[in-house]
XYZ file of C-alpha atoms in Angstrom:
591
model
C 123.444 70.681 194.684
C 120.470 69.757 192.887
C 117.638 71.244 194.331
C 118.494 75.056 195.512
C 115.200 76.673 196.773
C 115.152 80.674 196.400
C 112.876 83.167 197.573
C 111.627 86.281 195.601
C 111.002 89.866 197.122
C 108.657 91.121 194.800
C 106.485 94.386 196.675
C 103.510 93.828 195.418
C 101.929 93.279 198.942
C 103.437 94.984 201.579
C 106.436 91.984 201.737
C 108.721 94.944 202.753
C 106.719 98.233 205.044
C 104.480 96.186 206.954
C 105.966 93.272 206.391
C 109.148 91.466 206.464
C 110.802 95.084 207.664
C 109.829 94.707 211.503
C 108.807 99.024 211.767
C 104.977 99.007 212.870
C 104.415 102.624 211.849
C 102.437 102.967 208.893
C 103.521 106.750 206.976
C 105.613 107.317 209.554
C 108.172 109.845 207.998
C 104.615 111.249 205.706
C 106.844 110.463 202.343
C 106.190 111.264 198.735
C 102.290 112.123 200.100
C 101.136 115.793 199.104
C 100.859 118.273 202.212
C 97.635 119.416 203.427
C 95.368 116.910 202.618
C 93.690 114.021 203.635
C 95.544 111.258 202.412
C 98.675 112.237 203.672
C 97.220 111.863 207.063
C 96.980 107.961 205.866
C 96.994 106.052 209.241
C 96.632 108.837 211.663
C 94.271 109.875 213.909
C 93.586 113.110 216.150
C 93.429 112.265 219.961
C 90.493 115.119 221.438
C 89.847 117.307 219.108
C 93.456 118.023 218.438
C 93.978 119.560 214.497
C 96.863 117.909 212.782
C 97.962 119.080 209.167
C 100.123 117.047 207.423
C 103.027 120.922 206.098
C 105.610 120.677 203.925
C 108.373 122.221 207.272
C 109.750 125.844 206.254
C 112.963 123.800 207.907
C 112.394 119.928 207.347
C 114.088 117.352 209.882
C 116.128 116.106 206.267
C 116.296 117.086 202.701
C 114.851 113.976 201.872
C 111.862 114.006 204.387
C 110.561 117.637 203.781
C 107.238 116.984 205.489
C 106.191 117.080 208.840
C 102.971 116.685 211.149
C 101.906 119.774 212.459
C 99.682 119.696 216.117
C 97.959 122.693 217.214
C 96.482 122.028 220.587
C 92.959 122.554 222.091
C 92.338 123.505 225.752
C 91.543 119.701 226.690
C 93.342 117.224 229.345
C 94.684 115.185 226.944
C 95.522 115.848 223.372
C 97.294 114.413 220.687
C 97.008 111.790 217.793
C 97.317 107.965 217.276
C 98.503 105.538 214.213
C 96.706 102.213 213.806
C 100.211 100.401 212.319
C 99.761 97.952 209.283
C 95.957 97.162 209.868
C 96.936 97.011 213.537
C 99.784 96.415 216.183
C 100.761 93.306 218.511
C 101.205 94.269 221.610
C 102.988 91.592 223.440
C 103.759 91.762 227.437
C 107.124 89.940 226.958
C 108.471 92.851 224.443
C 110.306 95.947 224.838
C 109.460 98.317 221.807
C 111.509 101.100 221.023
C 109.560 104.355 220.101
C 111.297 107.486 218.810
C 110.615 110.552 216.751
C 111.608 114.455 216.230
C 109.743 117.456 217.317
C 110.477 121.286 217.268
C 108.376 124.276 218.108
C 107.973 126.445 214.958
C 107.703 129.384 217.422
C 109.727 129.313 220.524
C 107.340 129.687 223.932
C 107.565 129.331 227.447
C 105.589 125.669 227.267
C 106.925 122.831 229.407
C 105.490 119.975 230.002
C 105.485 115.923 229.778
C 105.325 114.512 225.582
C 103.503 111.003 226.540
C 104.585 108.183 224.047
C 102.257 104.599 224.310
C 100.582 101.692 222.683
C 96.605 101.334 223.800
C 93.851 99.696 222.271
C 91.535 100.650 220.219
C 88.860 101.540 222.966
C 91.088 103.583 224.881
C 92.873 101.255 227.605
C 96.546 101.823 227.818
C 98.670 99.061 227.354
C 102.411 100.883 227.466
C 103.301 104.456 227.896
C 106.618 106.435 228.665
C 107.758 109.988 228.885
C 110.000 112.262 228.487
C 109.796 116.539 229.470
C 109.669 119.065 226.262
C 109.848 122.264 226.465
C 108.851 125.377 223.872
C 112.233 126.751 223.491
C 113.149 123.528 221.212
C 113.159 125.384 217.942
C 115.265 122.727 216.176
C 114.550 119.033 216.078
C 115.098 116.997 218.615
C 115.012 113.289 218.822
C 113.048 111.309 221.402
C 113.775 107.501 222.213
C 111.722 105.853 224.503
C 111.365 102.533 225.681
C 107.703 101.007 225.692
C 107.054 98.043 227.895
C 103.682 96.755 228.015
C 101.886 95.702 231.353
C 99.755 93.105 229.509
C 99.186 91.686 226.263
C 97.104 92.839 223.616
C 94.011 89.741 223.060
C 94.025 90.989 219.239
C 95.758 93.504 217.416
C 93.193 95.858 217.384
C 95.735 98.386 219.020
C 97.698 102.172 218.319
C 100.929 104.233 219.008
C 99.760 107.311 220.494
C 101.449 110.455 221.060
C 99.974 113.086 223.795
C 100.642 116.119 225.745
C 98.586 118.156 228.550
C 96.253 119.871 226.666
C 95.128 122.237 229.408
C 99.049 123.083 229.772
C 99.942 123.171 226.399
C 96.729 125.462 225.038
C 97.143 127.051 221.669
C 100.995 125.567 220.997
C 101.797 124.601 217.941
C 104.357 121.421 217.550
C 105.754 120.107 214.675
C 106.736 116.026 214.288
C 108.492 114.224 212.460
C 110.422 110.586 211.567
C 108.313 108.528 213.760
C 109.141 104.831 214.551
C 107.934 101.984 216.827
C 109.975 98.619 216.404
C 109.289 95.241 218.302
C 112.178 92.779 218.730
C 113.901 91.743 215.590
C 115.447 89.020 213.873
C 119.138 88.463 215.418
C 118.201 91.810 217.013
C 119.303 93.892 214.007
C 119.097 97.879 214.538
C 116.540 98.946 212.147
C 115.860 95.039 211.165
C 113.115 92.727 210.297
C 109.937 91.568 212.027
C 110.807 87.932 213.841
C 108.109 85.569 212.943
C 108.295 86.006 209.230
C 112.229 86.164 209.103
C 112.148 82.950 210.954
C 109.597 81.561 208.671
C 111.282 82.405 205.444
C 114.382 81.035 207.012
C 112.664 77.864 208.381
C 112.697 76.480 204.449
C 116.202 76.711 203.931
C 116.560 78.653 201.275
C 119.568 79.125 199.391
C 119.061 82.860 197.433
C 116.826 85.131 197.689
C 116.184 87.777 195.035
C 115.514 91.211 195.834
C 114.459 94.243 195.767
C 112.289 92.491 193.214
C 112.039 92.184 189.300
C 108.729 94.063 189.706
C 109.560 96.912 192.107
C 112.165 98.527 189.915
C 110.503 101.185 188.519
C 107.179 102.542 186.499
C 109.335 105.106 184.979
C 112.809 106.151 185.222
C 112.251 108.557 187.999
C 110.820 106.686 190.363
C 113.310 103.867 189.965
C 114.680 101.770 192.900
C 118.420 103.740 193.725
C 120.181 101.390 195.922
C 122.267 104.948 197.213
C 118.838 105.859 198.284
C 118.118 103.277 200.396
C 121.554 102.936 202.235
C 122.574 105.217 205.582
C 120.397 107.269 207.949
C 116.660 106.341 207.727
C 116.328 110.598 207.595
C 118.088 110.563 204.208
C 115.818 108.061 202.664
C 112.985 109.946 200.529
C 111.396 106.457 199.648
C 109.829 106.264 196.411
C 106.100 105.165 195.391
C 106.415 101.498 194.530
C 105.186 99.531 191.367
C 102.314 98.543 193.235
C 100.722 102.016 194.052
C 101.650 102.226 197.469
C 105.059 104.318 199.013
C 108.227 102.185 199.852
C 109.857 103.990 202.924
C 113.131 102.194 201.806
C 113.362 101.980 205.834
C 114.661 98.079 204.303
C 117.570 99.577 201.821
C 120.425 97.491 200.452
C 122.149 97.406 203.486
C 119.412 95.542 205.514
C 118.210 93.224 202.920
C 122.116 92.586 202.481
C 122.306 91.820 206.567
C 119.505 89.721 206.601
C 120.687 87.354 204.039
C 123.864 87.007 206.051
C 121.444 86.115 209.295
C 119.539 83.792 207.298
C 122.141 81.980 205.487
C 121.272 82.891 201.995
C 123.459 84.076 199.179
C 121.640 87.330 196.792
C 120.386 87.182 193.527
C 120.420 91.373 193.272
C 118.348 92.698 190.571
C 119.844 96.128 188.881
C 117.731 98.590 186.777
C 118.685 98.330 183.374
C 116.863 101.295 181.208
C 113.826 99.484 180.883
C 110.298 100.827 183.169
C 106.874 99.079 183.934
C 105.574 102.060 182.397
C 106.820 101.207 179.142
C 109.322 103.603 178.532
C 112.834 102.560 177.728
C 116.394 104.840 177.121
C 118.220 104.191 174.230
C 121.714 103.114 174.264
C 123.253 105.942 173.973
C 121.132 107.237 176.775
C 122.324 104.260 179.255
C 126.089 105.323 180.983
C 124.692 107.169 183.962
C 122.643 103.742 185.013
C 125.272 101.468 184.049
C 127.378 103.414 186.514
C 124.810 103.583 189.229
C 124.460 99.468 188.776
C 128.412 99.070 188.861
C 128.463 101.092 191.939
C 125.481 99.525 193.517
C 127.572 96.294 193.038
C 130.520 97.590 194.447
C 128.834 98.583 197.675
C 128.108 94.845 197.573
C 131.382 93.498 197.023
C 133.977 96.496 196.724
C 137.214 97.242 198.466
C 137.068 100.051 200.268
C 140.899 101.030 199.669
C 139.555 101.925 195.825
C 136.036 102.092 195.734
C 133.652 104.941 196.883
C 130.909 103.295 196.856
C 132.514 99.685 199.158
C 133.926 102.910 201.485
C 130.445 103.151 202.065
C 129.199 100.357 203.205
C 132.490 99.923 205.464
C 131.930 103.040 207.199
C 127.983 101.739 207.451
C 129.543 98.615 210.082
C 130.646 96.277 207.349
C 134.198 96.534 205.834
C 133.992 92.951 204.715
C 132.745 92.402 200.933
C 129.175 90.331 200.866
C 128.834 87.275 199.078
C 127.399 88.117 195.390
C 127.456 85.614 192.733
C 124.813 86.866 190.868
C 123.239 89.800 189.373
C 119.928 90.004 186.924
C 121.357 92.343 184.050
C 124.326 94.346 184.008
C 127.587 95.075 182.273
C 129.886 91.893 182.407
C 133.219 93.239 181.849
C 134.148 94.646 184.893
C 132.681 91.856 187.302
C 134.368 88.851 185.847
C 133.273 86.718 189.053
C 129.390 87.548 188.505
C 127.372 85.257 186.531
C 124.813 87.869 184.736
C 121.104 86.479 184.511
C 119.145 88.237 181.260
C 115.228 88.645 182.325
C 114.207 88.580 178.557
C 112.664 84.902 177.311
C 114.959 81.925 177.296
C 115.758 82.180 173.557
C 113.253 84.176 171.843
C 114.686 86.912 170.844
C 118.266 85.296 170.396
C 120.441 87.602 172.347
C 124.646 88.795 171.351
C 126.218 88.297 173.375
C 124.355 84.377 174.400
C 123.300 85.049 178.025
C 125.221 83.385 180.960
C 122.264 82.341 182.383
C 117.721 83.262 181.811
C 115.551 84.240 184.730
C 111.980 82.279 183.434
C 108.664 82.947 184.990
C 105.630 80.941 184.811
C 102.010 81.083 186.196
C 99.658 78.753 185.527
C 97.432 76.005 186.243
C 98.074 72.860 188.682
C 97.471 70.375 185.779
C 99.997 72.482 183.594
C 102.608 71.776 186.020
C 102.325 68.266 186.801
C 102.026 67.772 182.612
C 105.324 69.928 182.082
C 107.632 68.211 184.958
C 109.488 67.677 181.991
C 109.958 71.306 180.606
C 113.861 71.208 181.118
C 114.652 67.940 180.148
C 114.662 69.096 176.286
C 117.103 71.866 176.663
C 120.416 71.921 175.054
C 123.343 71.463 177.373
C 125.147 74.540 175.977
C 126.786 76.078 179.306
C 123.463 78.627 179.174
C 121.724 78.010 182.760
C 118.318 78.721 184.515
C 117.040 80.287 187.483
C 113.822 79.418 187.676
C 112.515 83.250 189.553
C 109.105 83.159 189.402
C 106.328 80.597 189.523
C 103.259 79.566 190.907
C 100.025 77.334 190.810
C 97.525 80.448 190.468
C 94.750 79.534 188.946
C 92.162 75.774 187.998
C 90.522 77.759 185.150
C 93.444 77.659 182.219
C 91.382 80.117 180.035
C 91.731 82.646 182.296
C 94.598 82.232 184.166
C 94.985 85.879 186.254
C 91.000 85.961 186.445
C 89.343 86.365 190.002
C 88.187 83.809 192.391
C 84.524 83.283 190.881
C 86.083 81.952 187.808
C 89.059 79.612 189.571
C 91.769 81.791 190.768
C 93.403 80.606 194.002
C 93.089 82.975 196.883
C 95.787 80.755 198.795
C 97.687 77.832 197.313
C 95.902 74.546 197.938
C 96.636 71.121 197.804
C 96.471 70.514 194.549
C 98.267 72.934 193.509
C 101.437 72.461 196.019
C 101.389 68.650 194.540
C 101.211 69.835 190.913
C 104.242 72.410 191.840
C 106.276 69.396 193.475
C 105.384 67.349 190.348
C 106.968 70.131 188.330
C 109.817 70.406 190.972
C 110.908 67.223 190.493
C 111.956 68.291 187.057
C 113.897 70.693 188.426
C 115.660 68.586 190.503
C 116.228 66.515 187.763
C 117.605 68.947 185.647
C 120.029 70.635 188.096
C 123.183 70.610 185.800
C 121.036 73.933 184.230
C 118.640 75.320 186.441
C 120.156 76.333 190.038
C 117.930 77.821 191.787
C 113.943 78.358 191.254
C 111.907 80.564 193.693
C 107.750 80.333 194.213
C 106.379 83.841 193.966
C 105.022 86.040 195.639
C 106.686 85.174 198.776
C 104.870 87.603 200.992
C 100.691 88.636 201.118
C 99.447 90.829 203.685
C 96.199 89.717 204.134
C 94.546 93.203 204.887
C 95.967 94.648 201.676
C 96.712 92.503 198.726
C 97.061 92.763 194.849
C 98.127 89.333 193.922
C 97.243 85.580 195.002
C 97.876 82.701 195.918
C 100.927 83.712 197.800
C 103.098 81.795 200.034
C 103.324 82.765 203.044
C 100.857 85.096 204.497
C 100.525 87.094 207.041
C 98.553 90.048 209.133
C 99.768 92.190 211.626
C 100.036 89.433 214.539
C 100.720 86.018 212.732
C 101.722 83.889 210.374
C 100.290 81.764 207.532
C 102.073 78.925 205.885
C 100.156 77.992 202.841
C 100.633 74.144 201.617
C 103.139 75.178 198.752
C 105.663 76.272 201.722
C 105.312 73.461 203.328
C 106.157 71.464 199.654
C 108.819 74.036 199.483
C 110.366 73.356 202.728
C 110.383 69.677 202.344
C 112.252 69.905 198.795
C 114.414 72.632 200.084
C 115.095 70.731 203.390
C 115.517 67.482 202.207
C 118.425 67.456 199.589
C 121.480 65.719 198.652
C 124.669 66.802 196.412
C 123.695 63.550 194.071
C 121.749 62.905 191.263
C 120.463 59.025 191.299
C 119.239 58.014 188.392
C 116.308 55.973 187.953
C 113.165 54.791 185.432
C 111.113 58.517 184.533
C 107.976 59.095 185.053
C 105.783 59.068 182.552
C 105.205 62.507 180.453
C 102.050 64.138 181.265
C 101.241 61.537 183.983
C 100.191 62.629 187.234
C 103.074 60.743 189.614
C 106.149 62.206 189.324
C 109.889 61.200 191.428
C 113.189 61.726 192.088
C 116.184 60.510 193.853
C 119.005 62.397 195.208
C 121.800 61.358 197.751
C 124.036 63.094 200.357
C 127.099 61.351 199.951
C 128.404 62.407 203.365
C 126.083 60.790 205.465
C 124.336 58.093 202.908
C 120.774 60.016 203.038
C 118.608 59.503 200.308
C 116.529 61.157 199.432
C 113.201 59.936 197.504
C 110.732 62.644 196.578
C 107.128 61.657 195.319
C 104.467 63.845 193.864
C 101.074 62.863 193.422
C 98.876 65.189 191.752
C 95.805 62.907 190.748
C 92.620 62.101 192.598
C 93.658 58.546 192.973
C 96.288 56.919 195.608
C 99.140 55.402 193.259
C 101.781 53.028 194.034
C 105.156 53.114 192.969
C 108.240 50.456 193.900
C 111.596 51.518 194.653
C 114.457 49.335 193.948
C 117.697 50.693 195.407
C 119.981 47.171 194.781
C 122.564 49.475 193.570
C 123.944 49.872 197.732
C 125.399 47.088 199.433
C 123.311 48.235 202.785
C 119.749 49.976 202.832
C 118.257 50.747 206.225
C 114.695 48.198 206.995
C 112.992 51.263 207.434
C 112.750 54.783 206.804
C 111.185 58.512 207.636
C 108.067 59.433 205.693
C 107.092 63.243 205.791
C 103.844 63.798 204.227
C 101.746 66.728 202.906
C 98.132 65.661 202.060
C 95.203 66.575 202.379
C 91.420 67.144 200.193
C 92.189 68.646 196.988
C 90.953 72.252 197.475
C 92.025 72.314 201.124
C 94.464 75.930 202.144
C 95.969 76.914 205.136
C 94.059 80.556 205.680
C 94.322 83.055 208.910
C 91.244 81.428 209.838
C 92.191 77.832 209.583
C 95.952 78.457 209.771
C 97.023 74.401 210.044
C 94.950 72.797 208.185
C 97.119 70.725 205.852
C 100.547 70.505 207.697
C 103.168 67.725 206.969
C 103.090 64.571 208.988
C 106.296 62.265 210.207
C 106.322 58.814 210.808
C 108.157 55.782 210.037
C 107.901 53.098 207.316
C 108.893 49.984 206.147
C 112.091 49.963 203.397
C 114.916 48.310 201.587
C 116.410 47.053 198.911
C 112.664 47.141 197.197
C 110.286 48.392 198.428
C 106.764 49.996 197.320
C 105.187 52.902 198.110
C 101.432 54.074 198.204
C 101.471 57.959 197.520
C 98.185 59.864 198.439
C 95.850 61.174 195.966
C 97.174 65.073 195.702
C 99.903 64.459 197.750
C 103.747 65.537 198.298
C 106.154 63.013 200.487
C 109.919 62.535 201.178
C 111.014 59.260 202.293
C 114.431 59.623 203.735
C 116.591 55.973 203.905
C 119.979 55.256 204.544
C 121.774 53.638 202.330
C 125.610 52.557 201.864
């Protein structure tokens, strides 16, 4: 296939907790924070007065979750504590959320009374609530699910999850919580799953892979590493871990559900495996290494294992899935035993030469629109030598090429724009081109939450209600979307030249294909002569992304560069006008 659009988890910015994974409960299970202070409080608040103290639990809910949130209750009506979500919740009329946690009584009582679970806004004005009777002698934990249905929608997210109990009643108790969660609908309605508007939007492009848990969320040292066996089984046996980026991954989204969602989406993996090396710096020698090779072999196993003879594939069997997942590749690892994986090295194409010669180079690049459109032709000069490329990361990030990862005042991009989308399309072309080596390429970052973000332009962004496409998914979508299984050949572009092309053809059907890329401040024209087909429909469909050249989609101004359809004139020849910054996809049928 010549054009295989991937996308990239890479957690910089909340693409996983608060993000893609649908929980809305921001330090819900009060993970790898330090007790008794402040900040490990992060997103709650006391309700009246009530005193809550984040305790490390003389007898935890889990091993793994050793903290809990400790109430002690005033004499007031109503008493307990809130949590403002990711920068906010939707509350949506036409939902049912499901709320649950744990609670025990450190010292047993005589208290009884009603444990009110809700969502309300901001000023006070319930929107949802449910209960459910508790009662002092509950010494161990006990788990609470409740169903939260909301009279009336929310006009902003400017809303909480709030947890209460009769003060007056409940004087002077003490009551320990822990393992909250609040989840909306999900995506295919997965258990535990992910949030539906950005799964849908990620799966609206069509993507073929998807690469996770992300070349940059592997680790900062070798103790905090990602451990796919801590991600996998009940949420109360994941510790998380604090993520590259600074912030704590619950690992709420674990193997398991990335693996599910890539099944519901109708992508194939690209799983990254740890491989001795740390942001940090540090590396293990070789003779250090046997331990993590075995964790990565049985990380893949869980993957694709029988569970007749592996411990690991047992595992995920007895987790709802017996059947093996697709996996066909894997960014470093040890070849021998997984004859059937095609390994990708992360290290640069070529530089250092590497023994053995890699199956296949993951290559990154950020840089500036013009640099794309002027390098369209960056794979045409590689040697055909069975080596291939995956394209993982790039981006348009920056107009200022002298300081490409500098702020805004001095040309960084705080969303893609559309220049840069039709200098990316330019270079895209290439890679269509050039599919015989590179199969599969993947814009990065994927995800930005908009409240709390390291790293733009991104592609899709989002806040706690909606949805941004930026102008680069849109160029994404109509390369990924609009693809055939043949190469046609025709007259190149010119190097360095700001109109770039290509042709491809599904030979089932007698689509083609033609995919033009303007990225100059002038309209150019361009004829197409397709003589080679004994039949060539009079006219055609024209899907086109314009726009001015700094224009973005932004939460503000959400659509304001959006491809347009319409119909145009074709045939045998015909010519073409292409936009000044521009991206189109003028579908014929020819036979």
């Amino acid at each position: 296939m010549p054009d295989r659009v991937a996308q990239l988890n890479d957690d910089r910015i909340s693409i996983g907790d608060g993000g893609l994974y649908a929980e809305m409960l921001q330090n819900r299970a009060f993970q790898q924070v330090t007790p008794n202070t402040t900040a490990a409080l992060a997103a709650w608040q006391p309700i009246n007065n009530a005193e809550l103290t984040v305790i490390a639990d003389t007898l935890p809910v889990s091993d793994a979750l050793p903290n809990s949130l400790q109430l002690s209750v005033p004499r007031t009506r109503r008493v307990g504590f809130s949590n403002e979500g990711f920068w906010g919740i939707k509350v949506d009329s036409s939902w049912t959320y499901k709320a649950s946690l744990f609670f025990r009584f450190p010292v047993s009582s005589s208290f009884s009374g009603a444990l009110t679970v809700g969502l309300q806004t901001n000023d006070g004005e319930i929107l949802a609530q449910n209960f459910t009777q508790i009662h002092g002698t509950t010494t161990r934990w006990t788990q609470v699910n409740l169903e939260l249905h909301p009279t009336a929608s929310a006009s902003d997210v400017n809303n909480n999850f709030f947890v209460t109990i009769d003060g007056a009643a409940g004087a002077n108790q003490t009551i320990n919580f822990a393992m909250f969660s609040l989840f909306p609908p999900t995506f295919k309605n997965r258990a535990n799953g992910m949030r539906v508007d950005i799964a849908e939007t990620l799966a609206e492009m069509g993507p073929s892979f998807f690469r996770f848990p992300g070349g940059n969320n592997l680790g900062q040292t070798t103790a905090t590493r990602w451990q796919w066996n801590a991600t996998v089984g009940s949420l109360l046996d994941r510790p998380g871990r604090v993520g590259d980026w600074g912030y704590v991954n619950t690992d709420g989204l674990g193997l398991l559900e990335y693996l599910q969602f890539f099944e519901d989406a109708g992508m194939e993996p690209i799983m990254a495996v740890w491989a001795g090396y740390s942001l940090g710096g540090t590396s293990l020698a070789e003779n250090q290494l046997d331990p993590y090779i075995q964790q990565a072999k049985d990380q893949i196993n869980f993957v694709i294992g029988d569970p007749a003879t592996s411990a690991p594939a047992e595992l995920r069997a007895s987790l709802g899935h017996p059947e093996p997942f697709k996996l066909r590749f894997v960014e470093v690892g040890n070849e021998t035993e997984f004859p059937q994986i095609r390994f990708i090295a992360t290290s640069d194409a070529w530089d250092p030469i590497l023994s053995p010669v890699p199956q296949s180079y993951d290559v990154h690049v950020y840089q500036t629109p013009t640099w794309f459109y002027q390098n369209a032709f960056y794979y045409d000069d590689f040697e055909r030598n069975g080596t291939t490329y995956f394209e993982g990361e790039y981006a348009a990030i920056s107009t200022n090429p002298n300081d490409i990862f500098g702020t805004p005042a001095d040309g960084r991009l705080p969303f893609p724009t559309v220049q840069s989308a039709s200098g990316e399309a330019a270079f895209m072309t290439g890679l269509e081109r050039n599919s015989d080596i590179v199969f599969a390429a993947s814009y990065a970052p994927l995800l930005q939450h908009v409240n709390s973000t390291q790293w733009t332009p991104d592609l899709v962004s989002f806040d706690a209600g909606s949805v941004i496409k930026s102008t680069s998914f849109y160029a994404q979508k109509l390369f990924s979307l609009n693809r055939g299984d043949q190469y046609l050949p025709s007259t190149l572009p010119t190097r360095g030249d700001t109109l770039h092309w290509s042709v491809t053809r599904a030979s089932s059907s007698g689509q083609t294909f033609i995919k033009v890329a303007n990225a100059g401040s002038s309209a150019e024209s361009i004829t197409f002569q397709l003589t080679q087909f004994g039949t060539v429909s009079g006219s055609g469909t024209l899907q086109l992304l314009t726009g001015s050249e700094t224009a973005s989609n932004t939460p503000e101004a959400p659509e304001t560069v959006v491809p347009k359809t319409s119909t145009i004139r074709t045939g045998k020849t015909f010519t073409y006008n292409a936009p000044a910054f521009s991206v189109s996809v003028i579908t014929v049928t020819t036979h």
